[in-house]
Structures are given as structure tokens and as C-alpha cells.
XYZ file of C-alpha atoms in Angstrom:
226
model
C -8.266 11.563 -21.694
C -8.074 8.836 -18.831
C -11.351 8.783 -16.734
C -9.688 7.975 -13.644
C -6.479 7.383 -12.175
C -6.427 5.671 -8.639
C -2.870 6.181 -6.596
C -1.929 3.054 -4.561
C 0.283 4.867 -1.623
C 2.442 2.849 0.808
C 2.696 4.378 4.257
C 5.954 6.059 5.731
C 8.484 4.207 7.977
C 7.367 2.357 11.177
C 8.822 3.285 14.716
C 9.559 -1.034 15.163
C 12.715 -0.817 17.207
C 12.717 -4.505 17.485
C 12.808 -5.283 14.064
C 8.996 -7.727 13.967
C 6.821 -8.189 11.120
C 3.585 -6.127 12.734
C 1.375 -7.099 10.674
C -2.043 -5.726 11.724
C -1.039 -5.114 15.110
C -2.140 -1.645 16.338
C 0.318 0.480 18.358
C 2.762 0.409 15.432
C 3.192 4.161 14.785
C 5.185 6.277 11.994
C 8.637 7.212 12.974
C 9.917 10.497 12.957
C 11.119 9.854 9.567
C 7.788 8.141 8.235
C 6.135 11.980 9.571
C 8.183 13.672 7.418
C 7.715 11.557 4.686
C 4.127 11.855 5.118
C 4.530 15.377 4.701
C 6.734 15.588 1.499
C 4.054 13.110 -0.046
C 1.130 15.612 1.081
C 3.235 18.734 -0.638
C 3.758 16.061 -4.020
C 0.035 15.969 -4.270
C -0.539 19.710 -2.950
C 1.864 21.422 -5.850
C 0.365 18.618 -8.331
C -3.388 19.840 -7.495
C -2.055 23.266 -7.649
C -0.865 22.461 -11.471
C -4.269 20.969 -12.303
C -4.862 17.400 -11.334
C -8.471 17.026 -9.443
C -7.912 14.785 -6.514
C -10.731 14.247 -4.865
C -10.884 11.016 -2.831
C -8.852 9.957 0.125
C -9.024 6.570 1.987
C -6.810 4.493 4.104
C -6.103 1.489 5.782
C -7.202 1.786 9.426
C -4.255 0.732 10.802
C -2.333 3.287 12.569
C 0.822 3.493 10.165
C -1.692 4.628 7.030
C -4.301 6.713 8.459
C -1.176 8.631 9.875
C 0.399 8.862 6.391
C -2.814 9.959 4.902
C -3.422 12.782 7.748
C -1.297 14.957 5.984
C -2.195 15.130 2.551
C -5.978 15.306 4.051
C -5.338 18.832 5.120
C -3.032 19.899 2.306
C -5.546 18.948 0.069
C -9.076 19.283 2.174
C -10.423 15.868 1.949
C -12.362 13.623 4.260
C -10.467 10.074 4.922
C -12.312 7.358 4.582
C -11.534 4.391 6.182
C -11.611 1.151 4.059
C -10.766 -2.297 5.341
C -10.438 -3.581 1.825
C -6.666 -1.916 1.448
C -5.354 -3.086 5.000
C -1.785 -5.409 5.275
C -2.166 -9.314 4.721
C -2.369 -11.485 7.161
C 0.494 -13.543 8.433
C 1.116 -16.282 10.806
C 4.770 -14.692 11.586
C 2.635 -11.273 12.576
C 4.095 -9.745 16.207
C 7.783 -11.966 15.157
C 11.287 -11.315 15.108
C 11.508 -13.598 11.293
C 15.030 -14.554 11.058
C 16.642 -17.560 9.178
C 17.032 -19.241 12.792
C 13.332 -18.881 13.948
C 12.427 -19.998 10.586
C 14.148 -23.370 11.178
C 12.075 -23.918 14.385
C 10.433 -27.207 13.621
C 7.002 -25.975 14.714
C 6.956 -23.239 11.362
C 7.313 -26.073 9.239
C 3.851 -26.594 8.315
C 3.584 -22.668 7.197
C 6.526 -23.292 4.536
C 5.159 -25.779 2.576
C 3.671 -23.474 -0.287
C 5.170 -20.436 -1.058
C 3.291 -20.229 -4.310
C -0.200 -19.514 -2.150
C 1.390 -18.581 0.407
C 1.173 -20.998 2.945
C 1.981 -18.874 6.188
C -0.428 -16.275 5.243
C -3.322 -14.196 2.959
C -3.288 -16.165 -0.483
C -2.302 -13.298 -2.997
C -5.120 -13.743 -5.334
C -7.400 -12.781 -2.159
C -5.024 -9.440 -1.522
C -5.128 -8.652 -5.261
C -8.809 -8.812 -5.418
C -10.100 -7.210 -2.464
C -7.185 -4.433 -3.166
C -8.783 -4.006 -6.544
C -12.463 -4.092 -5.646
C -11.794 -1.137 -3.156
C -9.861 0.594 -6.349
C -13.042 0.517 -8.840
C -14.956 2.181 -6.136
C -12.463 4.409 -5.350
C -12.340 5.208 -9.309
C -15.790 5.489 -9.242
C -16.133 7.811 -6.002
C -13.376 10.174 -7.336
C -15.466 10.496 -10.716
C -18.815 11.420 -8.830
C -16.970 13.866 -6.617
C -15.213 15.750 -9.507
C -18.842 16.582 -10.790
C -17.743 16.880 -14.412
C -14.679 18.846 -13.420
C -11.969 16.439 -14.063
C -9.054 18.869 -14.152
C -6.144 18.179 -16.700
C -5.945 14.049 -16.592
C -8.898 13.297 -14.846
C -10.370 12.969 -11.249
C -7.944 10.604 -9.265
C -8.609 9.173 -5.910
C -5.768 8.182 -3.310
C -5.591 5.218 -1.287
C -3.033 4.741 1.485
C -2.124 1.158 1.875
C 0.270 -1.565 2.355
C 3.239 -3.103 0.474
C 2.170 -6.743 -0.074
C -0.987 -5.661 -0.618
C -0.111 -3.233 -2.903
C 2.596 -5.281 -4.728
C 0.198 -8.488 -5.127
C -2.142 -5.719 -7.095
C 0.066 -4.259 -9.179
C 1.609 -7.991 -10.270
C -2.099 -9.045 -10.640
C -2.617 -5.823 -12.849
C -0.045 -6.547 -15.220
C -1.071 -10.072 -15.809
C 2.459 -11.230 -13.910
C 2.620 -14.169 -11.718
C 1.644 -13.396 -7.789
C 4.582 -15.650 -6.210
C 7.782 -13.490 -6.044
C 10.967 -12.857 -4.241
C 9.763 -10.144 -1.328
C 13.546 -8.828 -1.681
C 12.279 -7.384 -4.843
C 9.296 -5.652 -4.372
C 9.249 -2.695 -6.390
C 7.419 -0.849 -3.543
C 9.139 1.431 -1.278
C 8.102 3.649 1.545
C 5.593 6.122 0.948
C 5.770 5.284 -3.232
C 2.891 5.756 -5.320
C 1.373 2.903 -7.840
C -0.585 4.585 -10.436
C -3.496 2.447 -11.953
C -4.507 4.471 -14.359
C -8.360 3.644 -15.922
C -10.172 4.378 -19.582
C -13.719 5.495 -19.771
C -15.163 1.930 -19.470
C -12.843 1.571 -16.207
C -10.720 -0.804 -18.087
C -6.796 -0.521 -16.714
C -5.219 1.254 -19.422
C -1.461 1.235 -17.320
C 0.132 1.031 -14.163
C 2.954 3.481 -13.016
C 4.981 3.828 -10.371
C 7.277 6.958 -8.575
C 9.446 7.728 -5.646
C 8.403 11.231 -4.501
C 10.340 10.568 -1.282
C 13.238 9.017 -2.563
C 15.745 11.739 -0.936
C 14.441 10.196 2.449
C 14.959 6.451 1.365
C 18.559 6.089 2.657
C 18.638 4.864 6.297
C 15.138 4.073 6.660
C 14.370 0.729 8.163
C 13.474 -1.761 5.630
C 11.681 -4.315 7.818
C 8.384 -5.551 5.734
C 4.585 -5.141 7.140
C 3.913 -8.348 5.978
């Protein structure tokens, strides 16, 4: 039996009419489509408590966008969520822009380009992986005190409701992949769930990931955090 599996959430789709890369700007809200995705995700997790699982830890970014995603699933399931800083979006020097291939030519970005390996214009991934997973271990560790020896059928499992650079720098860092990639093809969609899943000794024993919203995918904007 797994000790502990630790659910990496992305939040639901932004109201960002105008299309910029927010960032950690506050004021950027969930759409009426990221509410009801919310929701669905908070029933996934409700009927999969009812069937056995023992959730018992809930934190979020505290930017507006996950601690509204999380709200949900709080009251379906009756947990407290905490607020960690650890999980919250990357930094980026294009935060509060419109990033297009023209303002990308602007002479002044230049300097931001240089390494896309690190990156240059922003949070180095190794940074995002690590903090990511240091907030994970506790969170594995919190969701193990909290079950109090009742770890229903797979084990206690904590969720965390985060971001998708963030998330996707992890789960590349997890699987011993390189952190540079193509953010076109960032297996990370709205409101999906990354699954680290942890032994006894809190060594990663696998990594999955799901699409309980997937039936609300189609139309929903696809403009990055980060």
C-alpha cells in the first residue's frame, strides 16, 4: 500500500478578456466556466472519498484563481485550506502583457530571450520544481498525521491547488526529464490533477495524471499563467 499520494491540481479558467499573461497579479478571477469546473473537480474528489480514499489535506496558492478552485472541494469534502506560498505561479518579466510574436520582437525584451534553458525572462525551473516539491513532502506528511492511522483504501492523500508551470516543472523534475520544454506541450490542462504518488519512506514511487473536467475543455481560453 502507498503511504501517501499528494494531488497537484491546476486551477479552473481565468476571466482575462484581454488575453495577458497575469502572472501573480491579483484581481484575476475564475470565469464562469473555471466555477463550474471547480465544482465538477470538488464532486471527483467527493464521490472518490465516498468510495474510500481518505483525503485529508487541502492547500492552495493564494492567488485568487486557486483559492477559488479549492473553495469548492473544501466544503464538499470539510477541510480547512491552507494557504501555502510554496505552490504559487512563477514569476515572469512578461507578467500583466499582451505576449505576442510582435511584442516579443521589441528590441527592449531582448535581454530576457537569451536563455530559454533557465529561463531567462523568468523563475529558473529548478527553483519552481523544488519549492513545488518541498511544499509536497509536507503536504504528504500533513495528510499522514491527519488520517491518524486511518488511511482508507490507498492511503491518506493531500490536495494542493496550484499552477501550470509550476506544476509542469515538478512533474518533469519528478520523472528525471529535462526542465526546458516547448510550453505548447504541457501536459497540464485546466483544473487536471498530477498524482505523485509516495512509498512508506516518502520515496516517489509514480506520477499520474487525469482530466476529470475534460467535457468542459473545449472553448476554454488557453492563455498560460505563466
Amino acid at each position: 500500500m502507498p503511504q501517501a499520494t499528494v494531488h497537484l491540481l491546476r486551477h479552473g479558467e481565468v476571466h482575462n478578456p484581454d488575453g495577458v499573461l497575469y502572472g501573480r497579479l491579483p484581481e484575476f478571477h475564475l470565469s464562469g466556466l473555471g466555477q463550474e469546473m471547480a465544482r465538477l473537480l470538488a464532486e471527483h474528489f467527493r464521490q472518490r472519498a465516498a468510495s474510500g480514499a481518505r483525503i485529508t489535506y487541502l492547500a492552495a496558492s493564494p492567488l485568487d484563481r486557486a483559492q477559488e478552485t479549492a473553495r469548492p472541494t473544501s466544503e464538499a469534502l470539510h477541510l480547512q485550506i491552507h494557504t501555502d506560498e510554496r505552490i504559487i505561479e512563477a514569476e515572469n518579466y512578461f507578467e500583466g502583457m499582451k505576449v505576442t510574436k510582435a511584442e516579443l520582437r521589441r528590441p527592449r525584451h531582448w535581454p530576457r530571450l537569451v536563455n530559454p534553458l533557465r529561463p531567462s525572462w523568468g523563475e529558473p525551473y529548478k527553483q519552481q520544481a523544488a519549492r513545488v516539491m518541498a511544499a509536497v513532502q509536507e503536504a504528504r506528511l500533513r495528510a499522514i498525521e491527519l488520517a491518524g492511522g486511518d488511511f482508507g483504501t490507498d492511503g491518506p492523500e493531500a490536495i494542493m491547488v496550484s499552477h501550470q508551470l509550476p506544476i509542469w516543472a515538478t512533474r518533469l523534475s519528478a520523472e528525471g526529464k529535462p526542465l526546458w520544454h516547448d510550453p505548447r506541450k504541457r501536459e497540464c490542462t485546466l483544473t487536471s490533477i498530477t498524482s505523485l504518488v509516495f512509498d512508506d519512506d516518502g520515496a516517489l514511487v509514480r506520477v499520474m495524471y487525469s482530466e476529470p473536467a475534460a467535457s468542459l475543455l473545449p472553448g476554454a481560453a488557453s492563455t498560460p499563467g505563466a
